[in-house]
Each structure stands twice: as C-alpha cells, then as structure tokens.
Amino acid sequence: MTNVPLHERSILHSGEAAAVRNQFKIATYMLICASVAAIGALVAVDLTSAALVAATLFGWSEVDGLCGTSHVGTLSPLRVLSKRMWVKSVSAYTAGGLATAACVGMSVGAVGQLAQFGHPYISVLMYALVSVVSLGLAARELNLIQFPLPQIHRQTHKAWASEFGVAKAAGMWGCHIGLAFATVVQHGGFYVVVLLAAVLGPSKGGLLFATYWFGRTLPMWFAGTLPIDRCTAPELNRLLLENRAVYRHAAAAGLLCIPIIALLLGVEVAVTTD
C-alpha cells in the first residue's frame, strides 16, 4: 500500500471504503439467495420467468467487467455533484441499453426460429445442449476449469462525455453495451442467455436480453445509494474489483440453476408433443 499515490489514498483506509466494498458484497450474496429461492419457486409455475431471474443474476455479475466497473465509477460519483444529473444519466444508460438489448434478443430469437430451433424435436436437443453448456460454464466460474470466452475486446468511448455531455453519453454507452456482442463479456451467463433466446423465439428472446440488461444496470443504481461522497472513480473501480470472486459466485449460481430449468423445458416440450 505504500506505493499508492497520495492523491489516491483519500478513503482507502477509511470506513467508507469498507462500507462500499462490503455492501456490494452483501448485496450480491443477498441477490444470489433471493434469485435461487425465486427460481426454486418459479420452476413449478413458470419456467420462462425462472430463466428471467437467472438472466438478472448473469447481468449483475458483469459489474466486474471492463465496462461494468468503468461506467459505475464514472456515473455514480455524479450523485454527489447533482442527484438530478445522476438520475438522468443512469436512466439514460438504462433506457439506451434496454432498447438495443431487446432488439438484439429478438434478432437472436428470430435467427433461432429460422433455424428451426423451436421445432419440438430440435428444441429438446437444444435444451440438453443448454444444460451441458451451463454446467461447463459454471465449472469455469468456480475455477474448476479454465478457458477463454469468445468476445470482442472493445469498450465504449469515454470521449463521448466531453463531446455530447454526460447524460447523452450515458445513453450512448448504454446503447453500445446493450448490443451485448459488441463488448467484453466477463462471465459465461450471457452465452446461456443467447442459447435460450435462440430456442424460445423473438418475443421471449427479447425479454431475456432485456432482463439480462436490467441486471447489468442494477449495480449502477445500487452504487448510488452507497457512501461514495469522497470516492473517486478509480477508487470506486478498485473497490468493486476487490469483490471479483463474489461476482463469479453470482454467475455460477445462475448457471447451476439453468440445467434444471432447461431440462424441465425439454420435458414440457416432449410431453406436449406426445
């Protein structure tokens, strides 16, 4: 710690730093418990809704990605300067990403529909594939195996803030990240969302992607409630990244629930077909 520059030490040893770090950790574990409980209740009622809960968990886990921490660190401190500007910027970020995420999800569902993934016999095989992929990705999140995820190593343009203003830039950042395929993906839950969207079709595919995006924005809203009055963007980013194992656990929890949901969806299709 002695090598940390003086201008970056303002809260590193304070109660504020511990509060930010611990509250994010506690919130993540609370979300995991609530999500697993909700999925357990929903599998007997509505399997699609259960998948949506898992998608929310996958979205939250991406907070430790390059764009996740960067945008939380950039937008959350705005609350200290102007609560109205913070709400406006985070709302723009949320709405921008929601629009593009829903469109991409519908497109993935449409492609799956054209490929006949929704056909009864093919969909049963696809749900089995989803189960296998989910278990493999869960093993990755738990560090049992290691392999890189396919992705584009691209971030949004920070210069947009100076060119268009923070609120408009936030909306543009949201639109970019909402495309999902056009940026870094830290955890494997996103690819399960893609597979499920391809099988479930355009409407449910759009809803899945929109819910995944909603999960990605939740940390942004939550960060605005934390004691970050003297926390700079680099410090906030660093504190978030100290909880990296927690976000892996969030992704793993959702991934371990998906095989149950997928297998039950497959059984549902098989029974209906017979």
CSV table of C-alpha atoms in Angstrom, one decimal:
chain,number,residue,atom,x,y,z
A,1,MET,CA,0.0,0.0,0.0
A,2,THR,CA,3.0,2.3,0.4
A,3,ASN,CA,3.2,2.6,-3.4
A,4,VAL,CA,-0.3,4.1,-3.7
A,5,PRO,CA,0.0,7.8,-4.7
A,6,LEU,CA,-1.1,10.3,-2.1
A,7,HIS,CA,-3.9,11.7,-4.2
A,8,GLU,CA,-5.5,8.2,-4.5
A,9,ARG,CA,-5.4,7.4,-0.7
A,10,SER,CA,-8.4,9.5,0.4
A,11,ILE,CA,-10.6,6.7,1.5
A,12,LEU,CA,-8.5,3.5,1.1
A,13,HIS,CA,-8.1,3.1,4.9
A,14,SER,CA,-11.4,4.6,5.9
A,15,GLY,CA,-14.8,3.2,7.0
A,16,GLU,CA,-16.2,4.5,3.7
A,17,ALA,CA,-14.0,2.1,1.7
A,18,ALA,CA,-15.1,-0.9,3.8
A,19,ALA,CA,-18.7,0.1,3.5
A,20,VAL,CA,-18.6,0.3,-0.3
A,21,ARG,CA,-16.8,-3.0,-0.6
A,22,ASN,CA,-18.8,-4.9,2.0
A,23,GLN,CA,-22.2,-3.5,1.0
A,24,PHE,CA,-21.6,-4.6,-2.6
A,25,LYS,CA,-20.5,-8.0,-1.4
A,26,ILE,CA,-23.5,-8.4,0.9
A,27,ALA,CA,-25.9,-7.1,-1.8
A,28,THR,CA,-24.5,-9.7,-4.3
A,29,TYR,CA,-24.9,-12.6,-1.9
A,30,MET,CA,-28.4,-11.4,-1.0
A,31,LEU,CA,-29.3,-11.3,-4.7
A,32,ILE,CA,-27.9,-14.8,-5.1
A,33,CYS,CA,-30.0,-16.1,-2.3
A,34,ALA,CA,-33.2,-14.3,-3.4
A,35,SER,CA,-32.7,-15.4,-7.0
A,36,VAL,CA,-32.1,-19.1,-6.2
A,37,ALA,CA,-35.2,-19.0,-3.9
A,38,ALA,CA,-37.3,-17.3,-6.6
A,39,ILE,CA,-36.1,-19.8,-9.3
A,40,GLY,CA,-36.9,-22.7,-6.9
A,41,ALA,CA,-40.5,-21.3,-6.5
A,42,LEU,CA,-41.0,-20.5,-10.2
A,43,VAL,CA,-39.9,-23.8,-11.8
A,44,ALA,CA,-43.2,-25.2,-10.6
A,45,VAL,CA,-45.2,-22.3,-12.0
A,46,ASP,CA,-43.5,-20.6,-15.0
A,47,LEU,CA,-40.1,-21.8,-16.4
A,48,THR,CA,-39.6,-18.7,-18.6
A,49,SER,CA,-39.9,-16.5,-15.5
A,50,ALA,CA,-37.3,-18.7,-13.7
A,51,ALA,CA,-35.0,-18.2,-16.7
A,52,LEU,CA,-35.5,-14.4,-16.4
A,53,VAL,CA,-34.5,-14.4,-12.8
A,54,ALA,CA,-31.3,-16.3,-13.8
A,55,ALA,CA,-30.7,-13.7,-16.5
A,56,THR,CA,-30.9,-10.9,-14.0
A,57,LEU,CA,-28.2,-12.6,-11.9
A,58,PHE,CA,-26.0,-13.0,-15.0
A,59,GLY,CA,-26.3,-9.3,-15.7
A,60,TRP,CA,-25.4,-8.3,-12.2
A,61,SER,CA,-22.3,-10.5,-12.3
A,62,GLU,CA,-20.9,-8.4,-15.2
A,63,VAL,CA,-20.2,-5.5,-12.9
A,64,ASP,CA,-16.6,-6.5,-12.7
A,65,GLY,CA,-16.1,-6.4,-16.5
A,66,LEU,CA,-14.2,-3.5,-18.1
A,67,CYS,CA,-17.3,-1.5,-19.0
A,68,GLY,CA,-19.2,-2.5,-15.8
A,69,THR,CA,-16.7,-1.0,-13.3
A,70,SER,CA,-15.8,1.8,-15.7
A,71,HIS,CA,-19.4,3.0,-16.0
A,72,VAL,CA,-20.3,2.6,-12.3
A,73,GLY,CA,-17.1,4.5,-11.5
A,74,THR,CA,-17.9,7.3,-14.0
A,75,LEU,CA,-21.7,7.8,-13.3
A,76,SER,CA,-22.1,7.0,-9.6
A,77,PRO,CA,-20.0,10.0,-8.3
A,78,LEU,CA,-22.4,12.3,-10.2
A,79,ARG,CA,-24.8,11.8,-7.3
A,80,VAL,CA,-22.5,13.9,-5.1
A,81,LEU,CA,-22.4,16.8,-7.6
A,82,SER,CA,-26.1,16.6,-8.7
A,83,LYS,CA,-28.6,14.0,-7.8
A,84,ARG,CA,-30.8,15.1,-10.7
A,85,MET,CA,-27.9,14.7,-13.1
A,86,TRP,CA,-27.1,11.3,-11.7
A,87,VAL,CA,-30.7,10.1,-12.1
A,88,LYS,CA,-30.9,11.5,-15.6
A,89,SER,CA,-27.6,9.9,-16.7
A,90,VAL,CA,-28.3,6.4,-15.1
A,91,SER,CA,-31.8,6.5,-16.5
A,92,ALA,CA,-30.5,7.3,-20.0
A,93,TYR,CA,-27.9,4.5,-19.6
A,94,THR,CA,-30.7,2.1,-18.6
A,95,ALA,CA,-33.1,3.1,-21.3
A,96,GLY,CA,-30.5,3.1,-24.1
A,97,GLY,CA,-29.3,-0.4,-23.3
A,98,LEU,CA,-32.8,-1.7,-22.8
A,99,ALA,CA,-33.7,-0.7,-26.3
A,100,THR,CA,-30.7,-2.3,-28.0
A,101,ALA,CA,-30.7,-5.4,-25.8
A,102,ALA,CA,-34.3,-6.1,-26.6
A,103,CYS,CA,-33.7,-5.7,-30.3
A,104,VAL,CA,-30.7,-8.0,-30.2
A,105,GLY,CA,-32.6,-10.6,-28.2
A,106,MET,CA,-35.5,-10.5,-30.7
A,107,SER,CA,-33.0,-10.9,-33.5
A,108,VAL,CA,-31.3,-13.9,-31.9
A,109,GLY,CA,-34.8,-15.4,-31.4
A,110,ALA,CA,-35.7,-14.8,-35.0
A,111,VAL,CA,-32.5,-16.5,-36.2
A,112,GLY,CA,-33.2,-19.4,-34.0
A,113,GLN,CA,-36.7,-19.5,-35.4
A,114,LEU,CA,-35.4,-19.6,-38.9
A,115,ALA,CA,-33.0,-22.4,-37.9
A,116,GLN,CA,-36.0,-24.3,-36.6
A,117,PHE,CA,-34.6,-24.4,-33.0
A,118,GLY,CA,-38.1,-24.1,-31.8
A,119,HIS,CA,-39.2,-27.3,-33.5
A,120,PRO,CA,-40.3,-29.8,-30.8
A,121,TYR,CA,-37.6,-32.4,-31.5
A,122,ILE,CA,-34.8,-29.9,-32.1
A,123,SER,CA,-35.7,-27.8,-29.1
A,124,VAL,CA,-35.4,-30.8,-26.8
A,125,LEU,CA,-31.8,-31.3,-28.1
A,126,MET,CA,-31.1,-27.6,-27.7
A,127,TYR,CA,-32.3,-27.6,-24.1
A,128,ALA,CA,-30.0,-30.6,-23.4
A,129,LEU,CA,-27.2,-28.5,-25.0
A,130,VAL,CA,-28.0,-25.6,-22.8
A,131,SER,CA,-27.8,-27.8,-19.8
A,132,VAL,CA,-24.3,-29.1,-20.8
A,133,VAL,CA,-23.0,-25.7,-21.7
A,134,SER,CA,-24.3,-24.2,-18.4
A,135,LEU,CA,-22.5,-26.9,-16.3
A,136,GLY,CA,-19.3,-26.3,-18.2
A,137,LEU,CA,-19.5,-22.5,-17.7
A,138,ALA,CA,-20.4,-23.0,-14.0
A,139,ALA,CA,-17.2,-25.1,-13.6
A,140,ARG,CA,-15.3,-22.2,-15.2
A,141,GLU,CA,-16.8,-19.7,-12.8
A,142,LEU,CA,-15.8,-21.9,-9.9
A,143,ASN,CA,-12.3,-22.2,-11.2
A,144,LEU,CA,-12.5,-25.9,-11.8
A,145,ILE,CA,-11.6,-25.5,-15.4
A,146,GLN,CA,-10.2,-22.5,-17.4
A,147,PHE,CA,-10.9,-21.4,-20.9
A,148,PRO,CA,-11.4,-18.0,-22.6
A,149,LEU,CA,-14.8,-16.8,-23.6
A,150,PRO,CA,-15.4,-15.7,-27.2
A,151,GLN,CA,-15.8,-11.9,-27.2
A,152,ILE,CA,-14.8,-8.6,-28.7
A,153,HIS,CA,-12.3,-6.7,-26.6
A,154,ARG,CA,-13.9,-3.3,-27.1
A,155,GLN,CA,-15.0,-0.6,-24.6
A,156,THR,CA,-17.2,2.4,-25.1
A,157,HIS,CA,-15.7,5.8,-26.0
A,158,LYS,CA,-15.0,7.9,-22.9
A,159,ALA,CA,-14.7,10.9,-25.2
A,160,TRP,CA,-18.4,10.9,-25.8
A,161,ALA,CA,-18.9,12.6,-22.3
A,162,SER,CA,-16.9,15.6,-23.3
A,163,GLU,CA,-18.4,15.7,-26.8
A,164,PHE,CA,-22.1,15.2,-26.0
A,165,GLY,CA,-22.4,15.8,-22.3
A,166,VAL,CA,-22.6,13.1,-19.6
A,167,ALA,CA,-26.4,12.3,-19.9
A,168,LYS,CA,-26.3,11.8,-23.6
A,169,ALA,CA,-23.0,9.9,-23.4
A,170,ALA,CA,-24.5,7.6,-20.8
A,171,GLY,CA,-27.4,6.8,-23.2
A,172,MET,CA,-24.9,6.1,-26.0
A,173,TRP,CA,-22.8,3.9,-23.7
A,174,GLY,CA,-26.0,2.0,-22.7
A,175,CYS,CA,-26.9,1.5,-26.4
A,176,HIS,CA,-23.4,0.2,-27.1
A,177,ILE,CA,-23.2,-2.2,-24.2
A,178,GLY,CA,-26.8,-3.3,-24.7
A,179,LEU,CA,-25.7,-4.8,-28.0
A,180,ALA,CA,-24.0,-7.4,-25.8
A,181,PHE,CA,-21.9,-8.9,-28.6
A,182,ALA,CA,-20.0,-5.7,-29.2
A,183,THR,CA,-18.1,-5.5,-25.9
A,184,VAL,CA,-16.2,-7.6,-23.3
A,185,VAL,CA,-18.0,-10.4,-21.6
A,186,GLN,CA,-16.6,-11.3,-18.2
A,187,HIS,CA,-18.7,-14.3,-17.3
A,188,GLY,CA,-20.4,-17.1,-19.1
A,189,GLY,CA,-24.1,-16.5,-18.2
A,190,PHE,CA,-24.5,-14.3,-21.3
A,191,TYR,CA,-24.0,-17.2,-23.6
A,192,VAL,CA,-26.7,-19.2,-21.9
A,193,VAL,CA,-29.0,-16.3,-22.4
A,194,VAL,CA,-28.1,-16.4,-26.1
A,195,LEU,CA,-28.8,-20.1,-26.5
A,196,LEU,CA,-32.1,-19.8,-24.6
A,197,ALA,CA,-33.2,-16.8,-26.7
A,198,ALA,CA,-32.5,-18.8,-29.9
A,199,VAL,CA,-34.7,-21.6,-28.7
A,200,LEU,CA,-37.5,-19.5,-27.2
A,201,GLY,CA,-38.1,-17.3,-30.2
A,202,PRO,CA,-38.2,-13.5,-30.8
A,203,SER,CA,-40.6,-12.3,-28.1
A,204,LYS,CA,-39.1,-14.3,-25.2
A,205,GLY,CA,-35.6,-13.8,-26.6
A,206,GLY,CA,-36.1,-10.0,-26.5
A,207,LEU,CA,-37.4,-10.3,-22.9
A,208,LEU,CA,-34.5,-12.4,-21.9
A,209,PHE,CA,-31.9,-10.0,-23.2
A,210,ALA,CA,-33.8,-7.0,-21.8
A,211,THR,CA,-33.8,-8.7,-18.3
A,212,TYR,CA,-30.1,-9.5,-18.7
A,213,TRP,CA,-29.5,-5.8,-19.4
A,214,PHE,CA,-31.7,-4.9,-16.4
A,215,GLY,CA,-29.4,-7.0,-14.2
A,216,ARG,CA,-26.4,-5.2,-15.7
A,217,THR,CA,-27.8,-1.8,-14.7
A,218,LEU,CA,-28.8,-2.8,-11.1
A,219,PRO,CA,-25.2,-2.3,-9.7
A,220,MET,CA,-25.3,1.2,-11.2
A,221,TRP,CA,-28.4,2.1,-9.3
A,222,PHE,CA,-27.2,0.4,-6.1
A,223,ALA,CA,-23.9,2.2,-6.2
A,224,GLY,CA,-25.8,5.5,-5.9
A,225,THR,CA,-27.0,4.5,-2.5
A,226,LEU,CA,-23.6,3.9,-1.1
A,227,PRO,CA,-21.4,6.4,0.9
A,228,ILE,CA,-19.2,7.5,-2.0
A,229,ASP,CA,-19.1,11.2,-1.3
A,230,ARG,CA,-15.3,11.3,-1.2
A,231,CYS,CA,-14.7,8.3,-3.5
A,232,THR,CA,-13.1,9.0,-6.9
A,233,ALA,CA,-13.8,6.9,-10.0
A,234,PRO,CA,-10.5,5.0,-9.9
A,235,GLU,CA,-11.1,4.2,-6.2
A,236,LEU,CA,-14.6,3.0,-6.7
A,237,ASN,CA,-13.5,0.8,-9.6
A,238,ARG,CA,-10.7,-0.7,-7.4
A,239,LEU,CA,-13.2,-1.4,-4.6
A,240,LEU,CA,-15.6,-3.1,-6.9
A,241,LEU,CA,-12.8,-5.3,-8.4
A,242,GLU,CA,-11.8,-6.5,-4.9
A,243,ASN,CA,-15.1,-8.5,-4.8
A,244,ARG,CA,-14.3,-10.3,-8.0
A,245,ALA,CA,-14.8,-13.8,-6.6
A,246,VAL,CA,-18.3,-12.7,-5.4
A,247,TYR,CA,-19.4,-11.9,-9.0
A,248,ARG,CA,-18.1,-15.3,-10.1
A,249,HIS,CA,-20.3,-16.9,-7.4
A,250,ALA,CA,-23.3,-14.9,-8.7
A,251,ALA,CA,-22.7,-16.2,-12.3
A,252,ALA,CA,-22.1,-19.8,-11.1
A,253,ALA,CA,-25.3,-19.8,-9.0
A,254,GLY,CA,-27.4,-18.8,-12.1
A,255,LEU,CA,-25.6,-21.3,-14.3
A,256,LEU,CA,-26.2,-24.2,-11.8
A,257,CYS,CA,-29.9,-23.4,-11.9
A,258,ILE,CA,-30.2,-23.3,-15.7
A,259,PRO,CA,-29.8,-27.0,-16.3
A,260,ILE,CA,-32.9,-27.7,-14.1
A,261,ILE,CA,-34.9,-25.0,-16.0
A,262,ALA,CA,-33.7,-26.3,-19.4
A,263,LEU,CA,-34.3,-29.9,-18.7
A,264,LEU,CA,-37.8,-29.1,-17.4
A,265,LEU,CA,-38.5,-27.0,-20.5
A,266,GLY,CA,-37.4,-30.0,-22.6
A,267,VAL,CA,-39.7,-32.3,-20.7
A,268,GLU,CA,-42.5,-29.9,-21.2
A,269,VAL,CA,-42.0,-29.9,-24.9
A,270,ALA,CA,-41.7,-33.7,-25.1
A,271,VAL,CA,-44.9,-34.2,-23.1
A,272,THR,CA,-46.8,-31.6,-25.2
A,273,THR,CA,-45.5,-33.2,-28.4
A,274,ASP,CA,-46.6,-36.7,-27.4
